[in-house]
Backbone as CSV, one residue per row, in Angstrom:
resi,resn,N_x,N_y,N_z,CA_x,CA_y,CA_z,C_x,C_y,C_z
1,MET,95.859,84.372,89.035,96.937,82.929,89.380,96.175,81.968,89.141
2,ASP,97.678,81.574,88.628,98.112,79.913,88.399,97.426,78.650,89.105
3,ASP,95.822,78.500,89.014,94.476,77.849,90.270,94.496,76.182,89.881
4,SER,95.207,75.492,90.776,94.742,73.989,89.961,93.597,73.898,91.219
5,THR,93.268,72.218,90.901,92.115,71.403,91.685,92.877,70.512,92.845
6,GLN,91.460,70.383,94.042,92.294,68.994,94.349,91.264,68.677,94.964
7,ASP,91.177,67.637,94.400,89.197,66.946,95.576,88.082,68.039,95.801
8,GLY,88.175,68.168,93.971,86.972,69.442,93.729,87.320,70.983,93.925
9,VAL,88.542,70.644,95.313,88.561,71.971,95.422,89.715,73.400,94.795
10,THR,89.338,74.535,94.934,90.309,75.440,93.684,91.342,75.311,94.629
11,LEU,92.664,74.800,94.323,93.866,75.468,94.558,94.681,76.961,94.274
12,TYR,94.785,77.979,95.753,95.732,79.206,95.161,96.694,78.884,95.300
13,GLY,97.887,78.832,94.202,99.241,78.269,94.693,99.761,79.696,93.528
14,PRO,101.115,80.249,93.253,101.488,80.991,92.719,100.890,81.790,91.373
15,ALA,100.871,82.981,91.360,100.601,83.534,90.738,101.131,83.980,88.963
16,SER,100.810,83.776,88.334,100.952,83.654,87.642,102.332,84.996,86.465
17,TRP,102.489,85.538,87.201,103.781,86.534,87.374,105.582,85.259,87.575
18,GLU,104.827,84.601,88.687,106.108,83.999,88.968,106.760,82.853,88.710
19,GLY,107.403,83.046,88.289,108.584,81.892,88.362,109.024,81.100,89.385
20,PRO,110.402,80.188,89.129,110.773,80.058,90.553,110.687,80.693,91.617
21,VAL,110.976,79.903,92.659,110.525,80.328,94.480,112.198,80.850,94.488
22,HIS,111.629,82.428,95.732,112.757,83.028,95.207,113.893,82.635,96.707
23,ARG,115.455,81.928,95.912,116.097,81.680,97.523,116.238,82.959,98.418
24,TYR,116.996,82.274,99.124,117.753,83.693,99.744,119.562,82.931,101.256
25,GLY,120.007,83.891,101.321,120.669,83.314,102.550,122.127,82.537,101.759
26,PRO,123.348,82.201,102.051,122.650,82.003,104.012,122.705,82.769,104.377
27,VAL,121.549,82.712,105.500,121.963,84.246,106.801,121.387,83.154,108.340
28,ALA,122.725,83.230,109.227,122.070,82.473,110.819,121.538,83.492,111.848
29,ARG,120.146,84.363,111.278,118.416,84.203,112.062,117.839,84.632,110.797
30,VAL,116.643,84.408,111.122,115.529,85.196,110.594,114.269,85.501,111.960
31,ALA,113.616,85.733,111.666,112.896,85.909,112.600,111.364,86.056,111.733
32,VAL,109.965,84.865,112.294,108.685,84.907,111.931,107.976,85.329,112.511
33,LEU,106.883,86.028,111.137,106.323,86.542,112.248,105.057,86.310,111.017
34,SER,103.845,85.737,111.472,102.861,85.564,110.487,101.301,85.852,110.390
35,ASP,100.112,86.243,110.284,99.306,86.987,110.668,98.766,87.875,111.523
36,ILE,99.514,88.213,110.797,100.004,90.381,111.820,98.595,90.478,112.086
37,HIS,97.579,90.373,111.135,95.843,91.204,110.565,95.304,92.563,111.781
38,ALA,96.915,93.082,110.971,96.775,94.087,110.915,96.600,95.423,112.833
39,ASN,97.145,94.472,113.359,96.675,94.556,114.723,98.673,95.367,115.034
40,ILE,98.378,96.415,114.722,99.899,97.539,114.880,100.265,97.414,116.321
41,PRO,99.704,97.742,118.239,100.486,97.391,118.922,101.466,95.809,118.663
42,ALA,99.842,94.263,118.449,101.105,93.731,118.441,102.815,93.400,117.492
43,PHE,101.730,93.616,116.827,103.268,94.263,116.082,104.538,94.635,116.355
44,GLU,104.343,96.077,115.806,105.055,97.139,116.824,105.721,96.040,118.505
45,ALA,105.030,95.610,119.145,105.549,94.152,120.571,106.535,93.417,119.754
46,VAL,106.028,93.038,118.486,107.372,92.160,118.109,108.526,92.585,118.137
47,LEU,108.108,92.884,117.021,109.305,94.256,115.922,110.323,94.797,117.458
48,ALA,110.340,95.431,118.112,110.773,96.255,119.312,111.953,94.503,119.753
49,GLU,111.674,93.507,120.053,112.385,91.989,120.790,113.941,92.353,120.032
50,PRO,114.189,92.874,120.784,115.301,93.017,120.496,116.098,91.423,119.618
51,ASP,115.326,90.036,119.602,115.460,89.085,118.848,115.530,89.225,116.835
52,VAL,114.278,90.076,117.542,113.652,90.871,116.085,114.014,91.746,115.103
53,ALA,114.288,91.951,116.273,115.557,94.011,115.490,116.615,93.276,115.032
54,THR,117.272,91.757,114.987,119.075,92.298,114.965,119.087,90.877,114.487
55,ALA,118.035,90.336,113.149,117.635,89.048,112.770,118.174,89.798,111.646
56,ASP,119.433,88.082,110.770,119.171,89.227,109.366,118.362,89.681,108.161
57,LEU,117.114,88.638,108.382,115.662,88.691,108.129,114.320,88.217,108.975
58,VAL,113.298,89.213,108.100,112.394,88.710,109.317,110.659,88.392,107.630
59,VAL,110.784,87.188,108.356,109.859,86.636,107.168,108.687,86.834,107.737
60,LEU,107.544,88.117,106.800,106.372,88.211,107.334,105.252,87.073,106.179
61,LEU,105.007,85.883,107.115,104.660,84.616,106.594,102.679,84.712,106.378
62,GLY,102.481,85.726,105.673,101.217,86.516,104.740,99.772,86.726,106.426
63,ASP,98.763,87.383,105.379,97.646,87.288,106.554,97.568,89.121,106.863
64,LEU,98.449,89.639,106.146,99.751,91.412,107.279,98.725,92.344,107.117
65,THR,97.354,92.292,106.476,96.776,94.117,105.875,95.855,93.792,106.858
66,TRP,95.196,93.240,106.988,93.398,92.100,107.339,92.930,92.717,108.753
67,GLY,92.780,93.346,108.427,92.136,93.759,109.874,92.274,95.511,109.761
68,PRO,91.885,95.563,111.522,91.337,97.465,112.137,92.400,98.148,111.539
69,GLN,94.191,98.462,110.839,95.132,99.512,110.059,95.496,98.445,109.065
70,PRO,95.147,98.804,108.470,95.957,97.992,106.972,96.720,98.728,106.745
71,GLN,96.559,100.303,106.312,97.546,100.931,105.358,99.471,101.479,106.972
72,GLU,98.336,101.553,107.771,99.073,101.698,109.192,100.408,99.891,108.664
73,THR,100.260,98.913,108.404,100.792,98.542,108.884,101.301,98.014,107.511
74,TYR,101.333,98.193,106.171,101.705,98.345,105.338,103.107,99.592,105.167
75,GLU,102.489,100.511,106.077,104.181,102.092,105.414,104.664,101.072,107.052
76,ARG,104.872,100.331,108.209,106.192,100.029,109.271,106.579,98.537,107.990
77,ILE,105.700,97.713,107.717,106.356,96.760,106.341,107.526,97.547,105.805
78,LEU,107.002,98.407,104.957,107.832,99.447,104.316,109.224,99.090,105.390
79,ALA,109.284,100.205,106.068,110.547,100.474,107.267,111.454,99.586,107.307
80,LEU,110.407,98.273,107.247,111.683,97.027,107.565,112.597,96.945,106.427
81,GLY,112.837,97.797,105.125,113.339,97.866,103.860,113.742,96.445,103.390
82,GLU,114.646,95.778,102.901,114.911,94.923,102.282,115.132,93.577,103.377
83,ARG,114.699,93.933,104.707,114.605,92.998,105.826,113.786,91.855,105.865
84,ALA,113.020,92.343,105.550,111.137,91.797,104.597,111.184,91.141,103.769
85,LEU,111.179,89.710,103.668,110.764,88.698,103.071,109.232,88.642,103.381
86,CYS,108.254,88.987,102.698,107.280,88.725,102.991,106.008,87.247,101.944
87,VAL,105.148,86.401,101.866,105.035,85.597,101.916,103.673,86.191,101.486
88,ARG,102.241,85.503,100.780,101.505,86.214,100.184,100.200,85.310,100.438
89,GLY,99.391,85.333,102.428,97.991,84.975,102.596,97.182,84.878,101.988
90,ASN,95.386,83.889,102.326,94.394,83.744,101.207,94.505,85.121,101.586
91,ALA,93.650,86.452,102.889,93.200,87.185,103.125,93.660,88.397,102.467
92,ASP,95.002,88.445,102.188,96.324,89.751,101.277,95.483,89.163,99.880
93,ARG,95.698,88.266,99.222,95.012,87.457,97.599,93.871,88.310,98.042
94,TYR,92.991,88.597,98.330,91.398,88.896,98.885,91.814,90.176,98.404
95,ALA,92.821,91.336,99.556,92.516,91.797,99.569,93.096,93.482,97.788
96,ALA,94.184,92.627,97.656,93.979,92.695,96.420,93.479,92.691,95.892
97,GLU,92.458,91.598,95.206,91.556,91.347,94.476,90.721,92.186,94.237
98,ILE,89.859,92.454,95.179,89.355,93.135,96.442,89.434,94.587,95.657
99,GLY,90.755,95.431,96.316,90.909,97.150,95.121,92.110,96.354,94.573
100,THR,91.319,96.133,92.979,91.672,96.131,92.062,91.364,96.107,90.794
101,ALA,90.083,96.054,91.156,88.480,95.291,91.268,88.176,93.808,90.694
102,GLU,89.253,93.344,90.989,89.519,92.520,90.243,88.071,91.099,91.147
103,ARG,88.405,91.075,91.608,87.164,90.589,92.915,86.002,91.457,93.494
104,VAL,84.463,91.652,93.381,83.518,92.379,93.983,83.816,91.951,95.730
105,ALA,83.954,92.973,96.910,83.830,92.377,98.069,82.190,91.325,97.722
106,GLY,81.472,90.387,99.224,80.645,90.319,99.304,80.405,90.359,101.347
107,THR,80.744,91.557,101.800,80.405,91.966,102.699,81.057,93.247,102.867
108,PRO,80.784,94.010,104.223,80.579,95.320,104.415,82.410,95.455,104.108
109,ARG,82.890,94.504,105.146,84.032,94.414,106.074,84.970,94.443,105.077
110,GLN,85.010,93.271,103.912,86.130,94.372,102.820,85.748,94.785,102.042
111,SER,84.627,95.264,101.818,85.121,96.934,101.188,85.720,97.494,102.078
112,TRP,85.236,97.594,103.230,85.917,98.506,104.408,87.637,98.696,104.182
113,ILE,88.057,97.062,104.328,89.479,97.165,104.195,90.505,97.520,103.312
114,ALA,89.820,96.865,101.931,90.141,96.824,101.233,90.631,98.935,100.715
115,ALA,89.321,99.179,100.914,89.404,100.171,100.832,90.676,101.477,102.129
116,GLN,90.864,100.475,103.093,91.131,101.054,103.858,92.897,101.304,103.728
117,HIS,93.185,100.945,102.483,95.071,100.794,101.898,94.800,101.986,100.634
118,SER,95.755,102.975,100.436,96.305,103.605,99.441,96.787,102.454,98.400
119,PRO,96.343,103.329,97.214,97.533,102.370,96.496,98.370,101.491,96.223
120,GLU,98.988,102.404,95.994,100.744,102.070,96.433,100.162,100.790,96.860
121,ALA,99.303,100.849,98.682,99.672,99.666,99.187,98.728,98.280,98.625
122,ILE,97.583,98.465,97.651,97.007,97.046,97.173,97.623,97.125,96.796
123,GLY,98.997,97.700,95.311,99.728,97.222,94.665,100.934,96.634,95.359
124,PHE,101.372,96.701,95.805,101.966,95.693,96.957,101.234,94.356,97.623
125,LEU,100.517,94.128,97.911,100.076,93.091,98.363,99.718,92.329,96.519
126,THR,99.737,93.058,95.630,99.717,92.363,94.366,100.556,91.810,93.824
127,ARG,102.304,92.506,93.921,103.236,91.366,93.875,104.247,91.053,95.067
128,VAL,103.440,90.404,96.479,103.952,89.577,97.395,103.696,88.669,96.656
129,PRO,104.836,87.336,96.541,105.239,86.067,96.265,104.960,85.668,97.496
130,PHE,104.085,83.701,96.015,103.051,82.927,96.953,103.882,82.287,98.111
131,ALA,105.379,82.200,98.032,106.256,81.840,98.967,108.161,81.630,98.768
132,VAL,108.659,81.498,99.119,110.062,81.489,99.790,110.913,80.827,99.953
133,VAL,112.287,80.575,100.105,112.778,79.617,100.532,113.980,80.698,101.275
134,VAL,114.589,80.095,102.486,115.643,80.465,103.124,116.198,79.478,103.510
135,GLU,117.767,80.150,103.211,119.159,79.425,103.607,119.416,79.879,104.837
136,ILE,118.937,78.067,105.651,119.439,79.967,107.612,120.168,78.655,108.365
137,ASP,121.644,79.076,108.712,122.743,77.999,109.284,121.874,76.846,110.358
138,GLY,122.629,76.211,110.234,121.674,74.511,111.411,120.246,74.214,110.695
139,LEU,119.462,74.293,109.721,118.666,74.157,109.998,118.655,73.807,107.845
140,GLY,119.984,74.310,107.482,119.078,74.726,106.007,118.440,75.140,105.796
141,PRO,118.203,74.744,104.124,117.390,75.519,102.868,115.712,75.528,103.797
142,VAL,114.497,76.383,104.355,113.578,75.977,104.738,112.459,76.596,103.698
143,HIS,111.445,76.327,104.077,110.348,76.847,103.003,109.082,77.191,103.952
144,PHE,108.849,78.120,103.339,108.034,79.230,103.752,106.921,79.544,102.306
145,CYS,105.813,79.960,103.498,103.870,80.336,102.579,103.733,80.089,103.731
146,HIS,102.334,80.219,103.238,101.762,80.721,104.441,100.481,79.721,104.994
147,GLY,99.640,79.239,104.083,98.932,78.039,104.196,99.234,76.747,103.927
148,SER,100.316,75.638,102.202,100.418,75.366,102.063,100.947,75.509,101.392
149,PRO,102.117,73.876,101.091,103.144,74.698,99.690,102.125,74.387,98.204
150,ARG,101.132,73.641,98.425,100.363,74.156,96.946,98.587,74.644,97.056
151,SER,98.685,75.857,97.810,97.603,76.314,98.208,97.735,77.333,99.281
152,ASP,97.480,78.864,99.447,97.584,79.745,100.506,96.324,79.441,101.226
153,HIS,95.200,78.492,101.116,94.046,78.685,102.168,93.729,77.112,103.102
154,GLU,94.748,75.741,102.464,95.402,75.218,102.933,95.635,75.506,103.873
155,LEU,95.167,73.884,105.528,95.475,73.973,106.327,96.552,73.527,106.800
156,VAL,97.646,74.280,107.612,98.098,72.831,108.463,98.655,72.788,109.919
157,THR,97.887,71.077,110.262,97.869,71.958,112.614,99.281,70.792,113.001
158,PRO,99.047,70.692,114.193,99.968,70.087,114.710,98.444,68.804,114.610
159,GLY,98.106,68.583,114.280,96.870,67.398,113.488,96.895,66.524,112.386
160,THR,97.812,67.305,111.522,97.693,66.883,109.865,98.212,65.929,109.856
161,PRO,97.165,64.988,109.929,98.322,63.259,109.433,98.953,63.225,108.177
162,SER,99.708,62.030,107.907,101.604,62.169,107.914,101.049,61.916,106.140
163,GLU,100.029,60.991,106.388,99.180,61.340,104.376,99.382,62.681,103.892
164,ARG,98.565,63.380,104.084,97.491,64.346,103.896,99.269,65.013,103.815
165,PHE,100.538,65.128,104.753,101.498,65.593,104.681,102.626,65.336,103.974
166,THR,101.941,64.686,103.718,103.229,63.803,102.095,102.458,64.345,100.869
167,SER,101.545,64.354,100.612,100.666,65.189,99.466,100.515,66.567,99.132
168,LEU,101.112,67.013,100.089,101.290,68.478,100.511,102.310,69.404,100.085
169,SER,103.223,68.343,100.804,104.957,68.790,100.370,105.775,67.803,99.613
170,ALA,105.145,66.994,99.144,105.848,66.320,98.069,106.672,67.554,96.707
171,ALA,106.213,68.029,96.271,107.150,69.378,95.639,108.249,69.987,96.458
172,LEU,108.653,69.620,98.500,109.560,70.682,98.239,111.107,69.798,98.111
173,ASP,111.832,70.461,97.564,113.742,70.562,98.407,114.401,71.202,99.367
174,THR,114.151,70.735,100.815,113.461,70.805,101.826,113.032,69.938,102.575
175,ARG,113.813,70.324,104.134,113.172,68.913,105.153,112.326,70.499,106.054
176,VAL,112.571,71.565,105.639,111.695,72.184,106.899,110.888,73.047,106.453
177,LEU,108.858,72.716,106.567,108.383,73.286,106.541,107.368,74.680,107.487
178,VAL,107.206,75.940,106.837,106.851,76.417,107.468,106.008,77.337,106.838
179,THR,104.869,77.278,108.088,103.346,78.044,107.481,102.796,78.854,108.596
180,GLY,101.956,79.170,108.201,100.965,80.432,108.678,99.077,79.436,108.771
181,HIS,98.751,80.728,108.894,97.346,80.910,108.382,96.366,79.706,110.143
182,THR,96.346,78.526,110.917,95.830,78.539,111.335,95.681,78.837,112.918
183,HIS,96.897,80.377,112.788,97.336,80.466,114.309,97.499,79.980,115.536
184,LEU,97.648,78.630,114.789,98.165,77.816,115.726,99.889,77.981,115.954
185,GLN,101.028,77.691,117.116,101.700,77.583,117.013,102.704,76.553,117.373
186,PHE,103.579,76.173,116.960,103.742,74.495,116.599,104.734,74.024,116.277
187,ASP,105.738,73.026,116.493,106.631,72.650,116.184,107.330,70.963,116.081
188,ARG,106.771,70.221,114.764,106.409,68.768,114.869,107.412,68.133,113.602
189,VAL,107.741,67.113,113.439,108.272,66.355,113.001,106.257,65.161,112.599
190,VAL,107.050,65.419,110.953,105.994,64.933,110.461,106.058,63.899,109.065
191,ALA,105.918,62.561,108.476,106.146,62.111,107.739,108.140,62.765,107.639
192,GLY,108.584,62.767,107.814,110.216,61.983,107.715,110.395,63.951,106.640
193,LEU,109.819,65.077,107.352,110.241,66.839,107.103,109.823,67.001,108.718
194,ARG,110.044,68.618,109.248,110.120,68.899,110.226,108.541,70.347,109.612
195,SER,107.542,70.504,110.217,107.064,71.292,110.203,106.279,71.926,111.348
196,VAL,106.725,73.369,110.719,107.019,74.556,111.655,105.265,75.743,111.805
197,ASN,104.683,75.658,112.430,104.162,77.119,112.638,104.981,78.250,113.852
198,PRO,105.249,79.358,113.507,105.444,80.667,114.653,103.740,80.743,114.837
199,GLY,102.805,80.239,114.484,101.857,81.227,115.240,101.456,82.789,114.968
200,SER,100.411,82.999,115.168,99.573,84.768,114.655,100.681,85.210,115.720
201,VAL,101.194,86.533,115.013,100.733,88.446,115.623,99.760,88.592,116.811
202,GLY,98.677,88.786,115.537,98.064,90.057,115.404,96.797,89.191,115.684
203,LEU,96.882,88.342,115.980,95.024,87.363,116.093,95.368,86.043,116.103
204,PRO,96.279,85.955,117.060,96.871,83.452,117.611,95.010,83.099,118.276
205,TYR,94.798,81.882,118.016,94.246,81.231,119.219,95.125,80.136,120.170
206,HIS,94.968,80.393,121.298,96.553,80.254,121.823,95.222,79.822,123.903
207,SER,96.186,80.036,124.778,95.035,79.496,125.911,95.881,80.125,127.317
208,ALA,96.755,81.260,126.962,97.717,82.467,127.049,96.953,83.217,127.855
209,GLU,97.328,84.099,128.437,96.709,85.679,128.782,95.886,86.898,126.880
210,PRO,95.061,86.837,127.207,94.640,88.029,126.674,95.874,88.883,125.965
211,GLY,96.516,89.372,124.859,97.754,90.230,125.280,98.935,89.377,124.909
212,THR,98.454,88.477,124.286,100.409,87.739,123.363,100.609,88.346,122.567
213,ALA,101.324,88.064,121.807,101.590,87.647,120.505,102.416,86.400,119.860
214,TYR,102.856,85.302,119.268,103.469,84.659,118.659,103.855,84.593,118.003
215,TRP,105.555,84.521,117.559,106.326,83.982,116.729,107.146,83.326,117.377
216,ALA,108.179,83.461,115.535,109.750,82.050,115.931,110.214,82.457,115.370
217,LEU,112.288,82.064,116.219,112.961,82.784,115.498,113.581,81.332,115.591
218,LEU,114.354,81.206,113.816,115.441,80.298,113.045,116.807,80.180,113.417
219,GLY,117.575,79.521,113.104,119.372,79.124,112.968,119.449,79.541,114.832
220,PRO,120.213,78.412,114.983,120.406,77.701,114.588,119.542,75.797,113.990
221,ASP,118.099,76.146,114.872,117.332,75.332,115.227,115.931,76.194,115.463
222,VAL,114.741,75.733,115.315,113.551,76.896,115.554,113.344,77.447,117.642
223,GLN,112.687,78.051,117.871,112.745,78.742,118.908,110.890,79.053,118.971
224,LEU,110.027,78.758,120.083,109.161,79.123,119.498,109.108,80.543,119.729
225,ARG,108.734,81.717,120.228,108.276,82.890,121.039,106.927,83.463,121.243
226,THR,106.783,83.810,122.324,106.063,84.883,122.587,106.345,85.881,122.910
227,THR,105.687,87.532,122.872,105.480,89.017,123.689,104.675,89.475,123.608
228,HIS,104.460,89.925,125.238,103.355,90.089,125.912,103.205,92.046,124.636
229,TYR,101.509,91.617,124.880,102.177,94.248,123.897,100.531,94.154,124.884
230,ASP,99.534,95.284,125.047,98.995,95.817,125.736,97.471,95.820,124.450
231,VAL,96.462,95.108,124.968,95.788,94.492,124.088,94.780,95.433,124.159
232,SER,94.581,96.068,125.455,93.852,97.219,125.236,93.577,98.051,124.561
233,ASP,94.978,99.041,123.916,94.841,99.693,122.998,94.725,98.876,121.880
234,ALA,95.246,97.534,121.227,94.471,96.846,120.254,92.660,97.042,119.980
235,VAL,92.474,96.811,120.634,91.029,96.952,120.926,90.469,98.035,120.596
236,ALA,91.049,99.075,121.495,90.257,100.836,120.874,90.640,100.933,119.631
237,ARG,92.281,100.751,119.142,92.231,101.018,118.654,90.928,100.329,116.671
238,ALA,90.972,98.838,117.104,89.735,98.363,116.133,88.387,99.227,115.677
239,ARG,87.849,99.682,117.588,86.962,100.503,117.578,87.311,101.510,116.907
240,LEU,87.587,102.708,116.734,87.946,103.386,116.623,88.396,103.599,115.223
241,ALA,89.085,103.056,114.300,88.497,103.034,113.112,88.185,102.437,112.412
242,ALA,86.174,101.720,112.956,85.520,101.744,112.586,85.448,100.480,111.378
243,ASP,86.493,99.449,112.067,85.788,98.598,111.976,85.032,97.726,110.994
244,PRO,83.779,97.475,110.517,83.028,96.795,110.773,82.288,95.433,111.404
245,ASP,83.711,95.257,111.486,83.131,93.695,112.103,84.807,93.649,113.821
246,ALA,84.451,94.592,114.130,85.448,95.102,115.161,85.084,94.437,116.487
247,GLU,83.893,93.861,116.404,83.114,93.907,118.210,84.151,91.682,117.559
248,ARG,83.707,91.256,116.757,83.515,90.258,116.756,85.974,90.117,117.163
249,TYR,86.746,91.217,115.932,87.851,90.853,116.015,87.572,90.875,117.872
250,VAL,87.193,92.701,118.389,88.454,92.065,119.571,87.373,91.137,120.808
251,ASP,86.617,89.894,120.235,86.045,89.304,121.378,87.207,87.737,120.863
252,THR,88.037,87.449,118.849,88.643,86.813,119.646,89.826,87.117,120.143
253,LEU,90.684,88.402,119.833,91.563,89.047,121.524,90.781,88.503,122.724
254,MET,90.430,89.193,123.147,89.896,88.854,124.077,89.250,87.518,124.247
255,ASN,88.422,86.905,124.178,88.166,84.711,124.367,88.958,84.394,123.270
256,PRO,90.505,84.047,122.819,90.799,83.848,122.120,90.124,81.613,121.828
257,PRO,89.821,81.357,121.162,89.605,79.638,119.964,90.434,79.652,120.712
258,VAL,90.603,77.687,121.620,91.419,77.136,122.335,92.213,75.532,121.201
259,PRO,93.201,76.660,122.105,94.082,75.169,119.839,93.599,74.520,120.001
260,GLU,93.052,72.732,121.095,91.498,71.656,120.221,91.636,71.637,119.617
261,LYS,90.469,72.394,120.352,89.450,73.176,119.062,89.186,73.609,117.536
262,ILE,90.325,74.183,117.360,90.729,74.805,116.202,91.140,74.263,115.481
263,VAL,91.890,73.327,115.622,92.605,71.256,115.051,91.511,71.424,114.879
264,ALA,90.640,70.215,116.036,89.692,68.905,115.281,88.975,70.109,113.633
265,GLN,88.805,71.270,113.897,87.739,72.290,113.290,89.070,71.889,111.729
266,ALA,89.652,72.470,111.947,90.747,72.842,111.193,90.876,71.085,110.038
267,GLU,91.030,70.222,110.797,91.534,69.106,109.730,90.083,68.315,109.156
268,SER,89.161,69.006,110.338,88.175,68.404,109.121,87.037,69.080,108.102
269,LEU,87.726,70.595,108.055,87.949,71.110,106.929,88.271,71.905,105.329
270,ILE,90.188,71.322,106.443,91.074,71.351,105.777,91.457,72.746,104.718
271,PHE,90.949,73.115,104.231,90.783,74.061,103.648,90.223,75.288,104.006
272,VAL,90.414,76.418,103.508,88.862,77.220,104.265,89.382,78.979,104.803
273,GLU,88.846,79.689,103.941,89.300,80.936,103.026,88.928,81.658,104.085
């Protein structure tokens, strides 16, 4: 990993094997799904949406397999074939590092999650790039990354001040930045750029009913979308999988934090693994 620091914080940017950001398109429609967190019922429900099924590309915005059904999530991503473009989340980095013995697991759940991946799945995670750029009709080139353009664990929220946004986006050559990580859905203009987060498919922070998955459709504009799924199935699968953190995961599904609280907390922390 080519890491640097920001105010004493380690930044986790592109890996050492990565060259310039890969660019794709032009295309008409892109479905953006972020923070799946191995919630298979939510993932499958969103993939079944007609606008996702017919999109030219499906950008998966990181934190793919860190949850109760990681191997199954990996297999469904593979089934999307060349339509799927993945970017690396901080949780994907953790899983890959633990799975390759580059990092020692710090909790029983970290060990458990890494062990649920096949060697092929771990290998896949080690190859996921930090960011991609896609030329989209009506929007032009769009930069996709998990946290921010400078680190996979920097938090970008609807409350991020223009000064910090200007700093984190300084290297961009696009007018639209799409990020995940905060599990919050939003679309705003800040510091002269458009900042979009599709929200989380598998573990969203929101004030709607449990069993709501969040995503976005890009082209020719930005459409923020939701999909309802069987949350009781997700709860049952988490418990059946013997996820060591199943009850906390279930509590977040059934009693998600409200966005206002998350924004305040995120802006006080800025970087969160």
